[in-house]
């Protein structure tokens, strides 16, 4: 079709250098929790890129001067509303030797945030810019939101979804998928479980109640009773529900019967489970332990990092139009994509929960996230810009110009 030719030519004109340069600028701009302005210098880069292409741009303050930045490319006529998203924060550089070099080595662009997920943000913006600067007349609109605080609890996306700033018919979150299409991930729950006993001198342990021994019994139950139950629950893309005891603290000195012991627990849950059912299971473990140890004193509380924002599982709704469009675009510019479940949680869960069909699709490799030698393939970056461009054109391009 003649229309296909126009699209292809437009997307071919997206230059490697444009995507690489913008990614480098972003990687060279620290945006982690220990950086003075957190992700706000990164937000300025996103803002100026959106302004340059003629978007309406606004900030939405989330907390302490930290703000989401949102730009909208408005079409000439009514039509589908596409929402593109990337989080602007990264994890701290940790032990990385040169986290902000953004140097290119062996076909990869290196540095903190290259894969997770500044490369995707750059590719999305370059795609929007290429279309904004062309003669193509869009229908509907394309919104981009750079969100804050994804790495520290997702307050940015929660704030955006609580507002009516972005109304959309479908969404793509550019978290690393190696350009496969992510349609599901697990939810997260974090709990602190504390046993309280009675302190006593270690020479007279029978006078006290040992909180560590009580915790040991509880841990054994989590391992022996809960874990096998969770392993029965499976999802075709996500595997099983899991539980991990991540920390343990208790006691003061060898010669004191410990009064308190606490563990923190990470529980990854599947669609079909709920926060309530998860808590109920832990309560049942405690109850069954108390049958044997009547003096067991246990409290269970949610950790605020996870409890403050809904951290449920993500499951893209059925066979949505965006899935077909995205799969075709990836196939055209890179490879035949697989439909995958993701090992990590994303802001996409909050967008899908709002009723907006959402996919996770980004050029980074999931195994690069948070590593000390984080990098992204340059050819994937360029392919991603063309893929996002193709998706914009297929959804919001002029009628009659679709394949
Ligand atoms: Zn990420």
Short mmCIF file of C-alpha atoms and ligand atoms in Angstrom, two decimals:
data_model
loop_
_atom_site.label_atom_id
_atom_site.label_comp_id
_atom_site.label_asym_id
_atom_site.label_seq_id
_atom_site.Cartn_x
_atom_site.Cartn_y
_atom_site.Cartn_z
CA UNK A 1 0.00 0.00 0.00
CA UNK A 2 1.21 3.49 -0.72
CA UNK A 3 0.60 4.50 2.93
CA UNK A 4 3.05 1.86 4.18
CA UNK A 5 5.74 3.44 2.05
CA UNK A 6 5.29 6.85 3.66
CA UNK A 7 5.47 5.41 7.18
CA UNK A 8 8.50 3.33 6.40
CA UNK A 9 10.37 6.22 4.87
CA UNK A 10 9.55 8.42 7.84
CA UNK A 11 10.77 5.85 10.35
CA UNK A 12 13.89 5.06 8.34
CA UNK A 13 14.81 8.72 8.70
CA UNK A 14 15.12 8.26 12.47
CA UNK A 15 18.87 8.43 12.86
CA UNK A 16 21.04 6.30 15.08
CA UNK A 17 22.80 9.42 16.31
CA UNK A 18 19.59 11.10 17.45
CA UNK A 19 18.63 8.20 19.72
CA UNK A 20 22.19 7.60 20.94
CA UNK A 21 22.86 11.27 21.71
CA UNK A 22 19.66 11.74 23.69
CA UNK A 23 20.27 8.50 25.63
CA UNK A 24 23.83 9.65 26.40
CA UNK A 25 22.61 13.04 27.64
CA UNK A 26 20.17 11.27 29.97
CA UNK A 27 22.67 8.67 31.24
CA UNK A 28 25.16 11.49 31.97
CA UNK A 29 22.53 13.10 34.19
CA UNK A 30 22.31 11.29 37.55
CA UNK A 31 18.74 10.70 38.74
CA UNK A 32 18.85 8.38 41.73
CA UNK A 33 17.72 8.63 45.32
CA UNK A 34 21.12 9.80 46.63
CA UNK A 35 21.48 12.58 44.03
CA UNK A 36 20.69 16.07 45.38
CA UNK A 37 17.82 16.83 43.03
CA UNK A 38 16.88 13.19 42.58
CA UNK A 39 15.41 12.89 39.04
CA UNK A 40 14.59 16.54 38.43
CA UNK A 41 17.55 17.34 36.12
CA UNK A 42 16.44 14.40 34.02
CA UNK A 43 12.91 15.85 34.08
CA UNK A 44 14.28 19.10 32.59
CA UNK A 45 15.81 17.17 29.68
CA UNK A 46 12.49 15.42 29.07
CA UNK A 47 10.64 18.74 29.30
CA UNK A 48 12.88 20.52 26.79
CA UNK A 49 12.71 17.59 24.36
CA UNK A 50 8.91 17.59 24.57
CA UNK A 51 8.74 21.38 24.15
CA UNK A 52 11.05 21.27 21.12
CA UNK A 53 8.66 18.97 19.29
CA UNK A 54 5.71 21.23 20.06
CA UNK A 55 4.01 19.29 22.87
CA UNK A 56 1.88 20.84 25.57
CA UNK A 57 4.00 20.15 28.65
CA UNK A 58 3.14 20.20 32.33
CA UNK A 59 4.65 19.09 35.61
CA UNK A 60 2.77 17.27 38.34
CA UNK A 61 4.40 17.57 41.74
CA UNK A 62 4.50 14.24 43.57
CA UNK A 63 6.57 14.97 46.70
CA UNK A 64 9.33 17.32 47.89
CA UNK A 65 9.61 19.20 44.61
CA UNK A 66 9.84 15.99 42.64
CA UNK A 67 7.50 16.08 39.70
CA UNK A 68 6.27 13.88 36.88
CA UNK A 69 6.62 15.55 33.49
CA UNK A 70 3.90 15.04 30.93
CA UNK A 71 3.83 16.09 27.28
CA UNK A 72 0.97 15.62 24.84
CA UNK A 73 1.16 15.58 21.06
CA UNK A 74 -2.35 16.44 19.98
CA UNK A 75 -3.77 15.12 16.72
CA UNK A 76 -5.75 17.10 14.18
CA UNK A 77 -8.85 14.95 14.59
CA UNK A 78 -10.41 12.72 17.25
CA UNK A 79 -8.90 9.24 17.50
CA UNK A 80 -7.10 6.78 19.77
CA UNK A 81 -5.16 8.12 22.74
CA UNK A 82 -1.81 6.41 23.24
CA UNK A 83 0.14 6.78 26.47
CA UNK A 84 3.91 6.16 26.50
CA UNK A 85 5.67 5.92 29.85
CA UNK A 86 9.10 5.66 31.37
CA UNK A 87 10.34 6.23 34.91
CA UNK A 88 13.05 8.89 35.13
CA UNK A 89 14.76 7.62 38.27
CA UNK A 90 17.43 4.93 38.40
CA UNK A 91 18.91 2.95 41.24
CA UNK A 92 22.14 4.45 42.67
CA UNK A 93 25.39 3.57 40.86
CA UNK A 94 26.67 1.38 43.69
CA UNK A 95 30.02 -0.16 42.79
CA UNK A 96 29.96 0.95 39.13
CA UNK A 97 33.36 2.30 38.06
CA UNK A 98 32.11 4.86 35.52
CA UNK A 99 28.32 5.10 35.86
CA UNK A 100 27.82 8.30 33.84
CA UNK A 101 30.28 7.84 30.97
CA UNK A 102 27.59 6.79 28.48
CA UNK A 103 30.49 5.49 26.41
CA UNK A 104 29.90 3.07 23.56
CA UNK A 105 31.81 -0.20 23.66
CA UNK A 106 31.24 -3.25 21.51
CA UNK A 107 27.95 -1.91 20.16
CA UNK A 108 26.59 -1.15 23.63
CA UNK A 109 25.93 2.14 25.36
CA UNK A 110 27.13 1.84 28.95
CA UNK A 111 26.05 3.48 32.18
CA UNK A 112 23.51 3.58 34.99
CA UNK A 113 19.99 3.81 33.59
CA UNK A 114 20.95 2.92 30.01
CA UNK A 115 18.78 -0.22 30.06
CA UNK A 116 16.52 0.67 33.00
CA UNK A 117 15.22 2.82 31.42
CA UNK A 118 16.61 6.00 29.90
CA UNK A 119 17.25 4.28 26.56
CA UNK A 120 13.54 3.56 26.23
CA UNK A 121 12.60 7.11 27.20
CA UNK A 122 15.00 8.51 24.58
CA UNK A 123 13.61 6.14 21.94
CA UNK A 124 10.02 7.14 22.74
CA UNK A 125 10.83 10.84 22.56
CA UNK A 126 12.82 10.54 19.35
CA UNK A 127 9.91 8.63 17.77
CA UNK A 128 7.41 11.29 18.85
CA UNK A 129 9.74 14.05 17.62
CA UNK A 130 10.19 12.44 14.21
CA UNK A 131 6.44 12.25 13.72
CA UNK A 132 5.80 15.74 15.11
CA UNK A 133 8.36 17.12 12.68
CA UNK A 134 6.84 15.36 9.67
CA UNK A 135 3.82 16.24 7.58
CA UNK A 136 1.81 13.32 9.03
CA UNK A 137 -1.44 14.47 10.61
CA UNK A 138 -2.23 12.46 13.71
CA UNK A 139 -5.65 11.53 15.02
CA UNK A 140 -6.25 11.28 18.74
CA UNK A 141 -3.17 12.03 20.80
CA UNK A 142 0.12 10.68 22.04
CA UNK A 143 1.00 11.42 25.65
CA UNK A 144 4.40 10.81 27.18
CA UNK A 145 4.83 10.80 30.96
CA UNK A 146 8.21 10.63 32.67
CA UNK A 147 7.39 9.43 36.16
CA UNK A 148 9.34 9.78 39.41
CA UNK A 149 10.16 7.37 42.22
CA UNK A 150 9.49 4.06 40.46
CA UNK A 151 12.56 2.53 42.06
CA UNK A 152 11.44 3.59 45.54
CA UNK A 153 7.79 2.59 45.69
CA UNK A 154 6.08 3.98 42.53
CA UNK A 155 4.59 7.11 44.11
CA UNK A 156 4.98 8.96 40.78
CA UNK A 157 2.72 6.70 38.74
CA UNK A 158 0.28 6.35 41.61
CA UNK A 159 -0.05 10.13 41.73
CA UNK A 160 -0.52 10.31 37.96
CA UNK A 161 -3.17 7.58 37.93
CA UNK A 162 -4.99 9.29 40.83
CA UNK A 163 -5.32 12.38 38.64
CA UNK A 164 -7.06 12.91 35.31
CA UNK A 165 -3.95 14.33 33.62
CA UNK A 166 -3.56 11.34 31.31
CA UNK A 167 -6.69 9.81 29.84
CA UNK A 168 -5.70 7.05 27.43
CA UNK A 169 -7.02 4.08 25.47
CA UNK A 170 -3.79 2.10 25.66
CA UNK A 171 -0.32 2.34 27.15
CA UNK A 172 3.21 1.15 26.57
CA UNK A 173 5.70 1.15 29.44
CA UNK A 174 9.28 0.96 28.14
CA UNK A 175 10.81 -1.19 30.90
CA UNK A 176 13.46 -3.65 29.65
CA UNK A 177 12.04 -6.61 27.73
CA UNK A 178 14.74 -7.11 25.05
CA UNK A 179 12.01 -5.89 22.68
CA UNK A 180 9.69 -8.76 23.56
CA UNK A 181 6.18 -7.97 24.75
CA UNK A 182 5.53 -8.18 28.48
CA UNK A 183 1.91 -8.88 29.37
CA UNK A 184 2.17 -10.01 32.99
CA UNK A 185 4.19 -9.76 36.17
CA UNK A 186 3.70 -10.69 39.80
CA UNK A 187 2.57 -8.45 42.64
CA UNK A 188 4.72 -7.76 45.70
CA UNK A 189 3.88 -7.73 49.39
CA UNK A 190 6.38 -6.99 52.18
CA UNK A 191 5.66 -7.95 55.76
CA UNK A 192 7.45 -7.62 59.06
CA UNK A 193 6.68 -10.45 61.48
CA UNK A 194 7.73 -9.88 65.09
CA UNK A 195 7.73 -12.34 67.97
CA UNK A 196 7.76 -10.95 71.49
CA UNK A 197 8.90 -12.98 74.47
CA UNK A 198 10.03 -12.24 78.01
CA UNK A 199 13.64 -11.23 78.70
CA UNK A 200 15.51 -13.09 81.45
CA UNK A 201 19.03 -13.95 82.51
CA UNK A 202 20.46 -16.71 80.33
CA UNK A 203 21.33 -18.72 83.42
CA UNK A 204 17.60 -19.05 84.14
CA UNK A 205 16.06 -19.46 80.67
CA UNK A 206 12.96 -21.15 82.09
CA UNK A 207 11.96 -17.79 83.66
CA UNK A 208 11.84 -16.06 80.28
CA UNK A 209 10.27 -16.70 76.89
CA UNK A 210 12.74 -16.88 74.03
CA UNK A 211 11.50 -14.77 71.08
CA UNK A 212 14.17 -16.20 68.74
CA UNK A 213 13.12 -19.79 69.42
CA UNK A 214 9.53 -18.83 68.74
CA UNK A 215 10.58 -17.20 65.49
CA UNK A 216 12.52 -20.33 64.50
CA UNK A 217 9.31 -22.34 64.86
CA UNK A 218 7.41 -19.85 62.74
CA UNK A 219 10.10 -19.87 60.05
CA UNK A 220 9.97 -23.66 59.95
CA UNK A 221 6.22 -23.45 59.37
CA UNK A 222 6.62 -20.92 56.58
CA UNK A 223 9.12 -23.25 54.94
CA UNK A 224 7.24 -26.51 55.55
CA UNK A 225 3.59 -25.43 55.24
CA UNK A 226 3.31 -22.21 53.26
CA UNK A 227 6.04 -22.71 50.66
CA UNK A 228 4.70 -26.03 49.26
CA UNK A 229 1.24 -24.47 49.04
CA UNK A 230 2.58 -21.53 47.06
CA UNK A 231 4.44 -23.85 44.71
CA UNK A 232 1.09 -25.36 43.75
CA UNK A 233 -0.09 -22.01 42.40
CA UNK A 234 1.18 -21.44 38.89
CA UNK A 235 0.69 -18.99 36.05
CA UNK A 236 1.64 -19.99 32.53
CA UNK A 237 3.93 -16.97 32.05
CA UNK A 238 4.99 -16.24 35.63
CA UNK A 239 5.70 -19.56 37.31
CA UNK A 240 4.71 -19.96 40.95
CA UNK A 241 3.91 -17.70 43.87
CA UNK A 242 6.93 -17.32 46.14
CA UNK A 243 7.96 -16.35 49.64
CA UNK A 244 11.39 -15.17 50.76
CA UNK A 245 12.55 -14.37 54.28
CA UNK A 246 14.95 -11.52 53.61
CA UNK A 247 16.12 -10.29 57.01
CA UNK A 248 16.16 -11.42 60.62
CA UNK A 249 17.03 -9.43 63.72
CA UNK A 250 16.77 -10.48 67.32
CA UNK A 251 18.44 -10.57 70.69
CA UNK A 252 21.12 -8.41 72.30
CA UNK A 253 23.69 -10.62 74.03
CA UNK A 254 24.40 -14.31 74.46
CA UNK A 255 23.58 -14.12 78.17
CA UNK A 256 20.10 -12.61 77.76
CA UNK A 257 16.95 -14.53 76.81
CA UNK A 258 15.84 -12.42 73.82
CA UNK A 259 12.64 -10.45 74.18
CA UNK A 260 12.15 -9.67 70.51
CA UNK A 261 12.84 -11.14 67.08
CA UNK A 262 11.71 -9.81 63.71
CA UNK A 263 11.87 -11.05 60.14
CA UNK A 264 10.93 -9.30 56.91
CA UNK A 265 9.26 -11.31 54.23
CA UNK A 266 8.92 -10.73 50.49
CA UNK A 267 5.89 -12.43 49.01
CA UNK A 268 5.45 -12.41 45.20
CA UNK A 269 1.85 -13.05 44.24
CA UNK A 270 -0.06 -14.03 41.14
CA UNK A 271 -3.24 -12.73 39.52
CA UNK A 272 -6.04 -14.49 41.42
CA UNK A 273 -4.43 -13.94 44.84
CA UNK A 274 -5.07 -10.86 46.96
CA UNK A 275 -3.48 -8.89 49.79
CA UNK A 276 -6.25 -10.21 52.04
CA UNK A 277 -5.64 -13.85 51.11
CA UNK A 278 -1.88 -13.40 51.62
CA UNK A 279 -2.37 -11.95 55.10
CA UNK A 280 -4.88 -14.66 55.95
CA UNK A 281 -2.33 -17.35 55.14
CA UNK A 282 0.27 -15.83 57.43
CA UNK A 283 -2.32 -15.49 60.18
CA UNK A 284 -3.20 -19.18 59.77
CA UNK A 285 0.48 -20.12 60.14
CA UNK A 286 0.61 -18.15 63.39
CA UNK A 287 -2.61 -19.71 64.65
CA UNK A 288 -1.43 -23.25 63.95
CA UNK A 289 1.87 -22.52 65.71
CA UNK A 290 0.03 -21.11 68.70
CA UNK A 291 -1.83 -24.41 69.15
CA UNK A 292 1.53 -25.93 70.06
CA UNK A 293 3.07 -22.89 71.77
CA UNK A 294 0.29 -21.05 73.61
CA UNK A 295 2.63 -18.31 74.85
CA UNK A 296 3.57 -17.31 71.28
CA UNK A 297 3.11 -13.56 70.88
CA UNK A 298 3.29 -12.49 67.23
CA UNK A 299 2.49 -9.34 65.28
CA UNK A 300 2.36 -8.96 61.51
CA UNK A 301 2.61 -5.58 59.80
CA UNK A 302 2.92 -4.35 56.23
CA UNK A 303 6.06 -2.44 55.25
CA UNK A 304 5.25 1.09 54.11
CA UNK A 305 7.51 0.99 51.00
CA UNK A 306 5.08 -1.43 49.42
CA UNK A 307 1.91 -0.69 51.37
CA UNK A 308 1.77 3.01 50.44
CA UNK A 309 1.18 2.22 46.76
CA UNK A 310 -0.83 -0.70 45.41
CA UNK A 311 1.73 -3.31 44.30
CA UNK A 312 -0.54 -5.92 42.81
CA UNK A 313 0.19 -8.15 39.83
CA UNK A 314 -0.06 -6.98 36.24
CA UNK A 315 -1.94 -8.87 33.60
CA UNK A 316 -2.67 -7.19 30.30
CA UNK A 317 -6.33 -7.49 29.41
CA UNK A 318 -6.86 -10.25 26.87
CA UNK A 319 -6.10 -9.71 23.22
CA UNK A 320 -6.11 -5.93 22.97
CA UNK A 321 -5.65 -3.93 19.78
CA UNK A 322 -2.37 -2.54 21.10
CA UNK A 323 -0.93 -6.05 21.38
CA UNK A 324 -1.41 -6.74 17.69
CA UNK A 325 -0.08 -3.33 16.68
CA UNK A 326 2.98 -3.70 18.93
CA UNK A 327 3.74 -7.26 17.76
CA UNK A 328 3.60 -6.15 14.11
CA UNK A 329 5.87 -3.18 14.78
CA UNK A 330 8.50 -5.28 16.56
CA UNK A 331 8.37 -7.86 13.79
CA UNK A 332 8.87 -5.20 11.15
CA UNK A 333 11.86 -3.47 12.75
CA UNK A 334 13.55 -6.17 14.83
CA UNK A 335 12.36 -9.75 15.31
CA UNK A 336 9.28 -11.87 15.89
CA UNK A 337 8.49 -10.96 19.48
CA UNK A 338 7.61 -13.42 22.22
CA UNK A 339 4.74 -12.73 24.58
CA UNK A 340 6.38 -12.92 27.98
CA UNK A 341 5.89 -12.61 31.74
CA UNK A 342 8.39 -10.35 33.50
CA UNK A 343 10.49 -11.12 36.56
CA UNK A 344 10.06 -7.63 38.04
CA UNK A 345 7.24 -5.27 39.07
CA UNK A 346 6.43 -2.18 36.95
CA UNK A 347 4.39 1.03 36.94
CA UNK A 348 2.34 -0.76 34.26
CA UNK A 349 0.38 -2.55 36.99
CA UNK A 350 -1.05 0.80 38.11
CA UNK A 351 -1.94 1.86 34.56
CA UNK A 352 -3.67 -1.43 33.79
CA UNK A 353 -5.51 -1.21 37.10
CA UNK A 354 -6.93 2.10 35.94
CA UNK A 355 -8.52 0.15 33.05
CA UNK A 356 -6.04 1.22 30.36
CA UNK A 357 -4.81 -1.80 28.30
CA UNK A 358 -1.05 -1.81 28.89
CA UNK A 359 2.01 -3.58 27.52
CA UNK A 360 5.61 -3.56 28.68
CA UNK A 361 7.97 -3.15 25.73
CA UNK A 362 11.48 -1.76 25.91
CA UNK A 363 14.93 -2.09 24.33
CA UNK A 364 16.91 -2.90 27.50
CA UNK A 365 17.66 -6.47 28.57
CA UNK A 366 16.00 -7.42 31.87
CA UNK A 367 19.24 -8.98 33.13
CA UNK A 368 21.00 -5.59 32.82
CA UNK A 369 18.78 -3.85 35.40
CA UNK A 370 20.64 -2.57 38.49
CA UNK A 371 23.90 -4.36 37.53
CA UNK A 372 27.39 -2.90 38.00
CA UNK A 373 28.04 -2.97 34.27
CA UNK A 374 24.61 -1.87 33.01
CA UNK A 375 24.46 -1.27 29.25
CA UNK A 376 22.11 -1.42 26.28
CA UNK A 377 22.57 -2.59 22.71
CA UNK A 378 22.71 0.42 20.37
CA UNK A 379 20.96 -1.43 17.53
CA UNK A 380 18.06 -2.18 19.91
CA UNK A 381 17.83 1.50 20.87
CA UNK A 382 17.45 2.52 17.24
CA UNK A 383 15.01 -0.33 16.53
CA UNK A 384 12.97 0.74 19.58
CA UNK A 385 12.59 4.30 18.30
CA UNK A 386 11.28 2.96 14.98
CA UNK A 387 9.01 0.45 16.75
CA UNK A 388 7.48 3.14 18.98
CA UNK A 389 7.12 5.34 15.88
CA UNK A 390 5.39 2.55 14.00
CA UNK A 391 3.00 1.98 16.90
CA UNK A 392 2.14 5.69 17.02
CA UNK A 393 1.51 5.76 13.27
CA UNK A 394 -0.50 2.53 13.21
CA UNK A 395 -2.72 3.66 16.08
CA UNK A 396 -2.93 7.40 15.56
CA UNK A 397 -1.79 7.86 11.96
CA UNK A 398 -4.19 9.18 9.34
CA UNK A 399 -7.01 6.82 8.38
CA UNK A 400 -6.27 4.99 5.18
CA UNK A 401 -2.60 5.13 5.98
CA UNK A 402 -2.73 1.97 8.01
CA UNK A 403 -1.44 -1.33 6.70
ZN1 LIG B 1 12.77 0.13 35.64
#
